[in-house]
PDB file of N, CA and C in Angstrom:
ATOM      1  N   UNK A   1      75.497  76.786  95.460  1.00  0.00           N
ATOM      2  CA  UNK A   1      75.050  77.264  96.756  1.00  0.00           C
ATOM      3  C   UNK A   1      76.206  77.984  97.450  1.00  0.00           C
ATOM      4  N   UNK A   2      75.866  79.359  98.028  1.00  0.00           N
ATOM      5  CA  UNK A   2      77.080  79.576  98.867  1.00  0.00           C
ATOM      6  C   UNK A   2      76.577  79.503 100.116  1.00  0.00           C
ATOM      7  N   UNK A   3      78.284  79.478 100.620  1.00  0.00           N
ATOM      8  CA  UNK A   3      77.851  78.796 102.187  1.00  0.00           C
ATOM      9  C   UNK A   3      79.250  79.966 102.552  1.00  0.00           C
ATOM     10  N   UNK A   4      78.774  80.464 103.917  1.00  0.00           N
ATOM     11  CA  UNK A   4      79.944  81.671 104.770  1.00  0.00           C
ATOM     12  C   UNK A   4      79.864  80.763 105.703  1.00  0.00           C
ATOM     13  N   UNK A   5      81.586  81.117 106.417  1.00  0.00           N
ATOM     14  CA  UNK A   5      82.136  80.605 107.065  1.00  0.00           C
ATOM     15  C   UNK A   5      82.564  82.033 108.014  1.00  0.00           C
ATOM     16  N   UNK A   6      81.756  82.082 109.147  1.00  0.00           N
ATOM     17  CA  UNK A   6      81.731  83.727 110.300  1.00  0.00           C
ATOM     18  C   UNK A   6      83.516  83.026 110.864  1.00  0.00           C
ATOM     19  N   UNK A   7      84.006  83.942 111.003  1.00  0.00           N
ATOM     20  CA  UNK A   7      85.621  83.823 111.433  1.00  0.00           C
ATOM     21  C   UNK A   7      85.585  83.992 113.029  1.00  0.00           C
ATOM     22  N   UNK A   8      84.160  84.706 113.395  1.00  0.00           N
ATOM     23  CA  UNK A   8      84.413  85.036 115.552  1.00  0.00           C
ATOM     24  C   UNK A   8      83.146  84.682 115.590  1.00  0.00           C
ATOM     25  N   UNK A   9      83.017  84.078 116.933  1.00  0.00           N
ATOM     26  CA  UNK A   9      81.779  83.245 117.163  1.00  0.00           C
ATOM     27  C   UNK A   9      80.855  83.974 118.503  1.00  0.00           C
ATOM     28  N   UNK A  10      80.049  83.415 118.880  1.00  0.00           N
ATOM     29  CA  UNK A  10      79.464  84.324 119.975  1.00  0.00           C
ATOM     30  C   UNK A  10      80.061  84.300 121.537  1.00  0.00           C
ATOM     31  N   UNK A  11      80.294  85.416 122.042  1.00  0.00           N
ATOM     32  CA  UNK A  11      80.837  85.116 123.304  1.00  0.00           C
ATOM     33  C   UNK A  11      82.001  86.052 123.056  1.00  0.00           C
ATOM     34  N   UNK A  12      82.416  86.074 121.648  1.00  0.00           N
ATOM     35  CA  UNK A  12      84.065  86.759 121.775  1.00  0.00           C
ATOM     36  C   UNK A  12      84.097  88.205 121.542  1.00  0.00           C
ATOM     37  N   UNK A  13      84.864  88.701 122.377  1.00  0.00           N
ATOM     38  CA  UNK A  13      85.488  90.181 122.332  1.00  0.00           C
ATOM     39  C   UNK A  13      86.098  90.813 120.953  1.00  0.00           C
ATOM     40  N   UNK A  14      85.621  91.560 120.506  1.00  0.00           N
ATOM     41  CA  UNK A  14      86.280  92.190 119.197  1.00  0.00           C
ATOM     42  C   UNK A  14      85.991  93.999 119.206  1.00  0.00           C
ATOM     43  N   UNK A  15      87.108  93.996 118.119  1.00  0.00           N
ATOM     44  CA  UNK A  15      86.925  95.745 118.054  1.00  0.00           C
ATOM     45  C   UNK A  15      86.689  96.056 116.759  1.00  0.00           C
ATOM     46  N   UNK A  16      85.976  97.268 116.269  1.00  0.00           N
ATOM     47  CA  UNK A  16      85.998  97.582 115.230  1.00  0.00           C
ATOM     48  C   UNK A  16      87.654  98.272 114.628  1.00  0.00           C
ATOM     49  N   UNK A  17      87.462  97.672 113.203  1.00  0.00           N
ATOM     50  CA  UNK A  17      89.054  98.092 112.715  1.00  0.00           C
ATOM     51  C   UNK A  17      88.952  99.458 112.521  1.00  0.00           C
ATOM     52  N   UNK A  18      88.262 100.437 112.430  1.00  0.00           N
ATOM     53  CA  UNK A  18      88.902 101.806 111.950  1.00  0.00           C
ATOM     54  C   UNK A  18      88.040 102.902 113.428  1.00  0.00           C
ATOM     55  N   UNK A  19      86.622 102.535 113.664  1.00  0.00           N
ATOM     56  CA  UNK A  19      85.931 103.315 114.764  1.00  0.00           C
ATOM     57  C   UNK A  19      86.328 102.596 116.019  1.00  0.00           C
ATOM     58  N   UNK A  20      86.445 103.631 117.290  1.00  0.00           N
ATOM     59  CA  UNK A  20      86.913 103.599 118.096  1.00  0.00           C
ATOM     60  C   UNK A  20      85.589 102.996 119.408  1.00  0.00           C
ATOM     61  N   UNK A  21      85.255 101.435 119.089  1.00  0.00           N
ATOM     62  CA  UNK A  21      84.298 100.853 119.752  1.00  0.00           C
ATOM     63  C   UNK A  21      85.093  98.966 119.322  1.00  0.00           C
ATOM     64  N   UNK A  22      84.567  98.754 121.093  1.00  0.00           N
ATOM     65  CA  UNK A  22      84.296  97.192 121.091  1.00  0.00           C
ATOM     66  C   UNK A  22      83.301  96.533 121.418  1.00  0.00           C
ATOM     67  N   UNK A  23      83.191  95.492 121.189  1.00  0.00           N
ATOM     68  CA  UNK A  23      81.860  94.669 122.309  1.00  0.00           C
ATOM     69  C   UNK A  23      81.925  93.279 121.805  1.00  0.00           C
ATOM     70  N   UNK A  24      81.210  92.682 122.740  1.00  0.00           N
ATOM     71  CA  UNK A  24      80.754  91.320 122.524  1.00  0.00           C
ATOM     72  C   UNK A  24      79.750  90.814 121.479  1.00  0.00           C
ATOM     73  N   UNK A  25      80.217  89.581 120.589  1.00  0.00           N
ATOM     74  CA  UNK A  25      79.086  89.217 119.953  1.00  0.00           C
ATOM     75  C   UNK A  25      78.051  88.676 120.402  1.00  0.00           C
ATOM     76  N   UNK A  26      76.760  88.635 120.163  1.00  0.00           N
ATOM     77  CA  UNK A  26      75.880  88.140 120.880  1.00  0.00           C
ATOM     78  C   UNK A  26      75.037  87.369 119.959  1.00  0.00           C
ATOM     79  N   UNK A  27      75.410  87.849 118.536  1.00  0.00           N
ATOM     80  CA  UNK A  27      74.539  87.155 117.498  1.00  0.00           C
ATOM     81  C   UNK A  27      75.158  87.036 116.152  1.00  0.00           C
ATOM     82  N   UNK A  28      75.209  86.514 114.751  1.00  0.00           N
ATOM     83  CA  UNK A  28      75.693  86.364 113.799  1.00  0.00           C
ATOM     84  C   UNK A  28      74.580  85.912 112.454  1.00  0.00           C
ATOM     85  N   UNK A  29      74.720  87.057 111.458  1.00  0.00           N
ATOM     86  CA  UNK A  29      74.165  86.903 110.393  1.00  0.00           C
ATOM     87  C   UNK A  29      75.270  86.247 109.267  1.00  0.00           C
ATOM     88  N   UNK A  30      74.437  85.067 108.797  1.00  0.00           N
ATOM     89  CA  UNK A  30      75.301  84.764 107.613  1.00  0.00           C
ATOM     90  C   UNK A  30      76.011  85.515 106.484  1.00  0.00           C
ATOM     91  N   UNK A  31      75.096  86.434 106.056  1.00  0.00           N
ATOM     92  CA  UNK A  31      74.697  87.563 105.265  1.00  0.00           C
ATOM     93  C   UNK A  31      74.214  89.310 105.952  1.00  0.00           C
ATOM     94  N   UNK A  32      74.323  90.074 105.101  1.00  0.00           N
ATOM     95  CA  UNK A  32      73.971  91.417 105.478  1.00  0.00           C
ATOM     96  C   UNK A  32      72.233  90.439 105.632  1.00  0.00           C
ATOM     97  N   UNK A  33      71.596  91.065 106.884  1.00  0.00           N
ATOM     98  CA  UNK A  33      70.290  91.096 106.709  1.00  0.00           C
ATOM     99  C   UNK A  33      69.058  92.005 107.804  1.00  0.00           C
ATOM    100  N   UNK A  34      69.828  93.156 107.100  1.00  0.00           N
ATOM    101  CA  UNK A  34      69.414  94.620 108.074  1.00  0.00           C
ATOM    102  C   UNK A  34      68.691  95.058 106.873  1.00  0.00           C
ATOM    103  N   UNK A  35      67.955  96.888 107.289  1.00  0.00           N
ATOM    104  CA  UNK A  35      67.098  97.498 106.171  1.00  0.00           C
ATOM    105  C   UNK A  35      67.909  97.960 105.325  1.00  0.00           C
ATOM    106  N   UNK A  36      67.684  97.840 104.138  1.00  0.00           N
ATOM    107  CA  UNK A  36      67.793  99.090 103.033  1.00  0.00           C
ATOM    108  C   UNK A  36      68.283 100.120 103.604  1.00  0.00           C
ATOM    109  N   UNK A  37      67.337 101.232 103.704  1.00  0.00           N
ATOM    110  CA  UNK A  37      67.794 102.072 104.837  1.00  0.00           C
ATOM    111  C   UNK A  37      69.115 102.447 105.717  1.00  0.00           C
ATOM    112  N   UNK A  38      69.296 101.435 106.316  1.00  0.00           N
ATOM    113  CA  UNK A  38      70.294 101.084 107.165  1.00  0.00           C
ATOM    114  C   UNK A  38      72.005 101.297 106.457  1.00  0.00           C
ATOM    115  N   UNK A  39      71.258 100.331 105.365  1.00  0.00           N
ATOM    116  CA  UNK A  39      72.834  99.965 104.376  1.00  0.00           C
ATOM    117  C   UNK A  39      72.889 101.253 103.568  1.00  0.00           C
ATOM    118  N   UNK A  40      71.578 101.689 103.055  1.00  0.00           N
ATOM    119  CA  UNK A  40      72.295 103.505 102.460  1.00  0.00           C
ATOM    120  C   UNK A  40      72.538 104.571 102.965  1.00  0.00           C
ATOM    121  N   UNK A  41      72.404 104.075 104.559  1.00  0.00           N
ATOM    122  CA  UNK A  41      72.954 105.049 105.692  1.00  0.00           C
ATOM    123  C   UNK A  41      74.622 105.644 105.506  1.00  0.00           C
ATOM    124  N   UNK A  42      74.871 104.405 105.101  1.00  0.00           N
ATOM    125  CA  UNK A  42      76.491 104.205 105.227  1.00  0.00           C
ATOM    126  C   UNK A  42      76.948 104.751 103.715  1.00  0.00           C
ATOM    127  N   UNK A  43      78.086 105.468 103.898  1.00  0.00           N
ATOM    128  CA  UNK A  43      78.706 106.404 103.000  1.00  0.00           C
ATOM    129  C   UNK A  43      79.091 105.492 101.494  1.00  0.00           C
ATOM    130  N   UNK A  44      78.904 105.188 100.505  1.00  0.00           N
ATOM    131  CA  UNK A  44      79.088 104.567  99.510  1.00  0.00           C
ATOM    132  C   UNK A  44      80.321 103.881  99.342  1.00  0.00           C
ATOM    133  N   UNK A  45      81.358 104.959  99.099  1.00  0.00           N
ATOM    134  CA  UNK A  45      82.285 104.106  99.279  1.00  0.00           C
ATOM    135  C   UNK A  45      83.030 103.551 100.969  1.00  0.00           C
ATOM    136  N   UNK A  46      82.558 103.127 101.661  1.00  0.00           N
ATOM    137  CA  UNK A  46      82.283 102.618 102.796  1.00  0.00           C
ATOM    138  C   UNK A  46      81.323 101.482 103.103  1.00  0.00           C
ATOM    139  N   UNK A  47      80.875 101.240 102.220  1.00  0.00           N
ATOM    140  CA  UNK A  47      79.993 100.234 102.544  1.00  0.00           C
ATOM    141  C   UNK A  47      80.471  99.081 101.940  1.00  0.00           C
ATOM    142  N   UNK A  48      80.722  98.144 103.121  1.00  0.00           N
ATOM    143  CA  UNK A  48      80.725  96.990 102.952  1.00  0.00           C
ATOM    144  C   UNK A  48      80.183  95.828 102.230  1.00  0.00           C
ATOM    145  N   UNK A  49      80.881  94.839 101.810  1.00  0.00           N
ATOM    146  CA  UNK A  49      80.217  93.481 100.941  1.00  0.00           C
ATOM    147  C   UNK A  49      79.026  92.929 101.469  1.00  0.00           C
ATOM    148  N   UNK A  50      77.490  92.872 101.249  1.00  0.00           N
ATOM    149  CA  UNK A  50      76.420  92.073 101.919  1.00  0.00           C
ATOM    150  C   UNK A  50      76.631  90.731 102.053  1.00  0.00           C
ATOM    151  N   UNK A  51      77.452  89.970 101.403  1.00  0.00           N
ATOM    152  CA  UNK A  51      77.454  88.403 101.195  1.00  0.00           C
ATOM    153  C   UNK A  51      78.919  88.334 102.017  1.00  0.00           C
ATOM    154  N   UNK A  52      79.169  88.639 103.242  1.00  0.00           N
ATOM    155  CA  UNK A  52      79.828  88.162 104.201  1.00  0.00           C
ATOM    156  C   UNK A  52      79.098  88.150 105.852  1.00  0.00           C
ATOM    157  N   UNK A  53      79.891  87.448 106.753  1.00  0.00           N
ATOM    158  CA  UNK A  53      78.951  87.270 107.941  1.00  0.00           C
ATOM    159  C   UNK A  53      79.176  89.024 108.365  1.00  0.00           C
ATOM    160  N   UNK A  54      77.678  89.278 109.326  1.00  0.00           N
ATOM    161  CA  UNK A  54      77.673  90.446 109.928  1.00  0.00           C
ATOM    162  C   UNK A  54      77.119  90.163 111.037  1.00  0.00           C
ATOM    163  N   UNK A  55      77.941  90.634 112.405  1.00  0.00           N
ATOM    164  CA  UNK A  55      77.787  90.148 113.932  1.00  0.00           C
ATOM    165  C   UNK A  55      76.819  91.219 114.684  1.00  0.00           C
ATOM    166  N   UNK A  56      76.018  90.904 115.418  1.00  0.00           N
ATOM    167  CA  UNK A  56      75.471  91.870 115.796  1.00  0.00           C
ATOM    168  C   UNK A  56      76.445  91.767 117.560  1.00  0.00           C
ATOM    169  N   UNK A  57      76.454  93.292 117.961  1.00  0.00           N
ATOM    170  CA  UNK A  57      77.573  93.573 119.578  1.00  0.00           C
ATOM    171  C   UNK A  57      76.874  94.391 120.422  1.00  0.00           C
ATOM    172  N   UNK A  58      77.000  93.564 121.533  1.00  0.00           N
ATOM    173  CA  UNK A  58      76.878  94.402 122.557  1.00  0.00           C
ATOM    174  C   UNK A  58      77.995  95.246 122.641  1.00  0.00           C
ATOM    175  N   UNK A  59      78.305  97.005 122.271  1.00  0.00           N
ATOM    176  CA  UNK A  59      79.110  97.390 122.098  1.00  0.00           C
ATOM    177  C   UNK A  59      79.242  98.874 122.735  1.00  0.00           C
ATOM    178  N   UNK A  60      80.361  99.132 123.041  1.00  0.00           N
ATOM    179  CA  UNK A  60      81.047 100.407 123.928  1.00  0.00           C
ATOM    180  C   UNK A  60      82.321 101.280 123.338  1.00  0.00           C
ATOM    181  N   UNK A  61      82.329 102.034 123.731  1.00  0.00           N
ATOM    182  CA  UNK A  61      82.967 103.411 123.370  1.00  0.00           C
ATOM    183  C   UNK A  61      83.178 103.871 124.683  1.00  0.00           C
ATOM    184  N   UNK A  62      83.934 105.354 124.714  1.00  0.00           N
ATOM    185  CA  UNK A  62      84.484 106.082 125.941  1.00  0.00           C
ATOM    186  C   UNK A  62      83.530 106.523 126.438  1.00  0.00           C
ATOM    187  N   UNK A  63      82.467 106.813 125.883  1.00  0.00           N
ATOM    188  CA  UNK A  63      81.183 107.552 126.041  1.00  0.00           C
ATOM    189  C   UNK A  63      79.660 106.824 126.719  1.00  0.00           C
ATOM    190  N   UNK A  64      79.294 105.879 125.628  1.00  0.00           N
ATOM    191  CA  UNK A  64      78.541 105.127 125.945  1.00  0.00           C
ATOM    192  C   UNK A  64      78.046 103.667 125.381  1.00  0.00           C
ATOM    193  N   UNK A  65      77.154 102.913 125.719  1.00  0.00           N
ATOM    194  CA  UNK A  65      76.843 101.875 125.182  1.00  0.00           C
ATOM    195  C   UNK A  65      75.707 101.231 124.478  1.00  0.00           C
ATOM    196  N   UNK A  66      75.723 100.534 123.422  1.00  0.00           N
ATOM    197  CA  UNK A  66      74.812 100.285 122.306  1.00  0.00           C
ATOM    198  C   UNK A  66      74.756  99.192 122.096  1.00  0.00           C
ATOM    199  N   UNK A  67      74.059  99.099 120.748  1.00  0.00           N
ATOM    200  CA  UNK A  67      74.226  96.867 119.868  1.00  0.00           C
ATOM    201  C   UNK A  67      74.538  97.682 118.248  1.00  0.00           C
ATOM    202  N   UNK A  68      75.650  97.184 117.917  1.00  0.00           N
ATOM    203  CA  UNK A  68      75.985  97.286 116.781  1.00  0.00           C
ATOM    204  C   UNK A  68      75.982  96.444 115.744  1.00  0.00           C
ATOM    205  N   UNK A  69      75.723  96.528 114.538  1.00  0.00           N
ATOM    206  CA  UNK A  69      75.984  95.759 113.053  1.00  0.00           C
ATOM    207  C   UNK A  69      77.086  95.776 112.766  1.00  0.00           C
ATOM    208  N   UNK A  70      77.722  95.028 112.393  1.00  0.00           N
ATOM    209  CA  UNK A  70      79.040  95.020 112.013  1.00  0.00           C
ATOM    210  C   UNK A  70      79.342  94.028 110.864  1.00  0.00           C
ATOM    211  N   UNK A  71      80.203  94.295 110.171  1.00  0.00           N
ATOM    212  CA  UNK A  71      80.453  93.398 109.209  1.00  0.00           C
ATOM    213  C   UNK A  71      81.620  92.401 109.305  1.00  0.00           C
ATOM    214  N   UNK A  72      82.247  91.163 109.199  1.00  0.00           N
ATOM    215  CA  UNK A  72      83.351  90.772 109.290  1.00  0.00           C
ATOM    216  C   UNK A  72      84.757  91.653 108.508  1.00  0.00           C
ATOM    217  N   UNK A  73      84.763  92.230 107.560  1.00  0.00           N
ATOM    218  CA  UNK A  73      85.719  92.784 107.360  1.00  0.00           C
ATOM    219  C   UNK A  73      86.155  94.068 108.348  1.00  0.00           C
ATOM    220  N   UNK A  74      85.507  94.464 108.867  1.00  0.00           N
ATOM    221  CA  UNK A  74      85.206  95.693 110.127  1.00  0.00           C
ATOM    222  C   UNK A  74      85.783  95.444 111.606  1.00  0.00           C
ATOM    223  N   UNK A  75      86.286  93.621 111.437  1.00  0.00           N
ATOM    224  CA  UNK A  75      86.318  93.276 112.968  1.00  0.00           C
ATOM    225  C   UNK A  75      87.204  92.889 113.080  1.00  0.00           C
ATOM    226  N   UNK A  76      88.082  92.650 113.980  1.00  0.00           N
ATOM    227  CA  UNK A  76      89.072  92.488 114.407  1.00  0.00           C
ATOM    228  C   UNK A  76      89.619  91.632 116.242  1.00  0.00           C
ATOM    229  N   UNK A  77      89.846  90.802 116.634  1.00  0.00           N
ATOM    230  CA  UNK A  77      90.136  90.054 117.400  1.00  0.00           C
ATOM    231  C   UNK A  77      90.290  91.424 118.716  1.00  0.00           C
ATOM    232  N   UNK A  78      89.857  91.434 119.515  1.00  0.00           N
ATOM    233  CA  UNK A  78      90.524  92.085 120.908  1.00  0.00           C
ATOM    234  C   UNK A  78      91.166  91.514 122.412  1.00  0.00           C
ATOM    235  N   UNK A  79      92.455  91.450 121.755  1.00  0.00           N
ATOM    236  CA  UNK A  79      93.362  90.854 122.916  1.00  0.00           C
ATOM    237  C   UNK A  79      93.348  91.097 124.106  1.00  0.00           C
ATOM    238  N   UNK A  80      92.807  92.264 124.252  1.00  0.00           N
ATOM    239  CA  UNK A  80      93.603  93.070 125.654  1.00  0.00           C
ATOM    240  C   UNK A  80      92.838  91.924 126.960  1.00  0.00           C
ATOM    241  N   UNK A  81      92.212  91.232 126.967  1.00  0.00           N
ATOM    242  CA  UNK A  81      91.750  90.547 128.054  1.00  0.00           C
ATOM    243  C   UNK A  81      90.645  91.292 129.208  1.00  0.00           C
ATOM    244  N   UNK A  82      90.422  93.094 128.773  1.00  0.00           N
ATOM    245  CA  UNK A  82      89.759  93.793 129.448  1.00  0.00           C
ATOM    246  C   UNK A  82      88.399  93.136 129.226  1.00  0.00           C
ATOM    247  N   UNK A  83      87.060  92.878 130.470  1.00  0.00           N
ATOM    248  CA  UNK A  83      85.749  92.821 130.392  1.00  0.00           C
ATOM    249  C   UNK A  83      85.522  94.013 129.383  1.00  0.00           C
ATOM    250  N   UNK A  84      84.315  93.414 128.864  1.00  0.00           N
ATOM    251  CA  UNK A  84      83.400  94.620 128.617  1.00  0.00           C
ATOM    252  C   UNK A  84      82.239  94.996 129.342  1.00  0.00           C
ATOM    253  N   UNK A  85      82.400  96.508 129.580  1.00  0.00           N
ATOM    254  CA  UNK A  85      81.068  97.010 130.505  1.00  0.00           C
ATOM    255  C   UNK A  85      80.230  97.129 130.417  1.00  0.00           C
ATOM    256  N   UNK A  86      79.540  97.150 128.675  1.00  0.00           N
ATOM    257  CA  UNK A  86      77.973  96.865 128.414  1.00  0.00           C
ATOM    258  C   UNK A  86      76.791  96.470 129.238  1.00  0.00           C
ATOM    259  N   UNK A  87      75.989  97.397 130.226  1.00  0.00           N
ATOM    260  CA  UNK A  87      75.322  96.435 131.008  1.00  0.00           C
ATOM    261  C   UNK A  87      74.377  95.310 130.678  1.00  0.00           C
ATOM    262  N   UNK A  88      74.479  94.850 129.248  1.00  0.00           N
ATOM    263  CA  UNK A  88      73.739  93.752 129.305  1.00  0.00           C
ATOM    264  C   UNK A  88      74.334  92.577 129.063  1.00  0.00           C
ATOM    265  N   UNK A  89      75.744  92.584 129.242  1.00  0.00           N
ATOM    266  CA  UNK A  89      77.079  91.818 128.736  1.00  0.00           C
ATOM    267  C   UNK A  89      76.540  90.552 130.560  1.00  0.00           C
ATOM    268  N   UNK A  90      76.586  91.160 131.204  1.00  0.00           N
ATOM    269  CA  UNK A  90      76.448  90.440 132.507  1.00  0.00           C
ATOM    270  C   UNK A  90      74.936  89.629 132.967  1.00  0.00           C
ATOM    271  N   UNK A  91      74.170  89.912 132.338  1.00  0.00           N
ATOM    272  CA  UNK A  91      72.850  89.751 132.152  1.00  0.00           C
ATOM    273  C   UNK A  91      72.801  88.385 130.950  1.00  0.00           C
ATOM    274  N   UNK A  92      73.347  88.724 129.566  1.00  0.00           N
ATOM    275  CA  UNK A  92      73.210  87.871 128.870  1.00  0.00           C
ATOM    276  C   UNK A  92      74.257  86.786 128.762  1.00  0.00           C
ATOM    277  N   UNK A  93      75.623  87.176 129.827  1.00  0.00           N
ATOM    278  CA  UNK A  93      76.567  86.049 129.429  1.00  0.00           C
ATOM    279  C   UNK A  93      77.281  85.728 130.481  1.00  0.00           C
ATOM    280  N   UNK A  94      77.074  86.688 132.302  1.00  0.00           N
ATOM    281  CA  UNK A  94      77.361  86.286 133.108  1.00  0.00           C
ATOM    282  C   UNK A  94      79.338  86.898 132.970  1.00  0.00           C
ATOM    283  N   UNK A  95      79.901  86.415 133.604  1.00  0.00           N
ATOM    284  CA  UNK A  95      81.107  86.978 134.057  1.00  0.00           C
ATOM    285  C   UNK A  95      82.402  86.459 132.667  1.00  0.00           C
ATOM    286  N   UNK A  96      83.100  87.659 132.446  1.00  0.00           N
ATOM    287  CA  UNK A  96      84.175  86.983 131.554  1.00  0.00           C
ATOM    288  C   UNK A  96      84.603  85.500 131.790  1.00  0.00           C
ATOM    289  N   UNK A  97      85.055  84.660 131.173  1.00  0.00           N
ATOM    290  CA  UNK A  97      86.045  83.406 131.288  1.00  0.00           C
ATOM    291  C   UNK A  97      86.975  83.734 131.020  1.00  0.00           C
ATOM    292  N   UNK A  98      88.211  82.769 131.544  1.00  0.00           N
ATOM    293  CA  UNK A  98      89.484  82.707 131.088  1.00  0.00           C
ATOM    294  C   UNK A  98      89.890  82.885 129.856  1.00  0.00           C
ATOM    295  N   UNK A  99      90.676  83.629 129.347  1.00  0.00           N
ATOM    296  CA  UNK A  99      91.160  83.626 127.798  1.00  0.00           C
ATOM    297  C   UNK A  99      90.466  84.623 127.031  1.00  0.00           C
ATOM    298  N   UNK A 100      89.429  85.706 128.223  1.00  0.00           N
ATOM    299  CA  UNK A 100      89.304  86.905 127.585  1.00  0.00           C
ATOM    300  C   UNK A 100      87.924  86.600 126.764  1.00  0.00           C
ATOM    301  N   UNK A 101      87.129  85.758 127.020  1.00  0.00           N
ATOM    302  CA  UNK A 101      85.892  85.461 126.141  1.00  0.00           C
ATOM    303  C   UNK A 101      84.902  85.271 127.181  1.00  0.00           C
ATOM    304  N   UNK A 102      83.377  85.361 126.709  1.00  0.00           N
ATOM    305  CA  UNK A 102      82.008  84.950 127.346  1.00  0.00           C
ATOM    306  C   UNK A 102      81.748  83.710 126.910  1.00  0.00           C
ATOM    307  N   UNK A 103      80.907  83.334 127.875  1.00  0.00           N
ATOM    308  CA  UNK A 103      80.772  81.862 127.582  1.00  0.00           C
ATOM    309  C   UNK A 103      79.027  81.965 127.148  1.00  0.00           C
ATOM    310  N   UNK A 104      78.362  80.791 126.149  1.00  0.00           N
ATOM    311  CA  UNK A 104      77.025  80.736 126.489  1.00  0.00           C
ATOM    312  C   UNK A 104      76.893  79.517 126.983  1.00  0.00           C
ATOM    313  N   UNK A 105      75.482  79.658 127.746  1.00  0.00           N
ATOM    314  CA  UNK A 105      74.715  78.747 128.416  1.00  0.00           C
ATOM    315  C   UNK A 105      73.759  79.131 129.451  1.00  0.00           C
ATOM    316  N   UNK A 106      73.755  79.128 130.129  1.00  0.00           N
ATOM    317  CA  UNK A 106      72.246  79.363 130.792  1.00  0.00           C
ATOM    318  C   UNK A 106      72.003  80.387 130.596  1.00  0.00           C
ATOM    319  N   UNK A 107      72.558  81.794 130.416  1.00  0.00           N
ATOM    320  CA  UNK A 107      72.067  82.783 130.573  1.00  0.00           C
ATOM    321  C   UNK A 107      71.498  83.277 129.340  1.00  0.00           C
ATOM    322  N   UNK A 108      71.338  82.697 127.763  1.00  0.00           N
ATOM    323  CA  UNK A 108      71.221  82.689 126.912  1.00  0.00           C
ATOM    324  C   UNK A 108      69.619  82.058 126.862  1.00  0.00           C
ATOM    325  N   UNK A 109      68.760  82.826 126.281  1.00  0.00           N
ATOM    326  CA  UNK A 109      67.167  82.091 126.416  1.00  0.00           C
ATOM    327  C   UNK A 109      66.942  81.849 125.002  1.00  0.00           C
TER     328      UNK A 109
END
């Protein structure tokens, strides 16, 4: 049986390692479990391992804001302690906490 072990949990701030976007996790797949489609979207050699965790983000850029797939090898810890402005970051998780992370609980249905 395999069993994944996701390395960032929900609530935490991360950035993608090579594209120029962050956001909050809001959700976590054990496994790739998006379309076909989706995964031959992505450039071949670019595409990531399916049998690692993939986070889904409330996520931002200079430009604008989205929910991204992401894979754990793709992610990376984001220190800077900045909120994220996602407007649904405040809606689904209420105000940063200390130490640069969202918290869940009530605002989570």
């Amino acid at each position: 049986m395999l069993t994944a072990s996701a390395k960032f949990t929900v609530g935490q701030v991360v950035r993608h390692r090579v594209h120029p976007f962050r956001g909050v996790i809001f959700d976590v797949d054990p496994t790739f479990s998006n379309t076909d489609e989706w995964w031959e979207s992505i450039p071949e050699e670019n595409r990531p391992d399916k049998n690692q965790p993939f986070y889904h983000l409330l996520a931002e850029n200079e430009t604008s804001y989205y929910v991204a797939y992401v894979s754990e090898q793709n992610l990376v810890r984001d220190d800077s302690g900045e909120p994220v402005d996602h407007p649904e970051v405040a809606e689904m998780f209420g105000p940063m906490l200390e130490g640069g992370h969202y918290g869940i609980g009530s605002h989570l249905h």
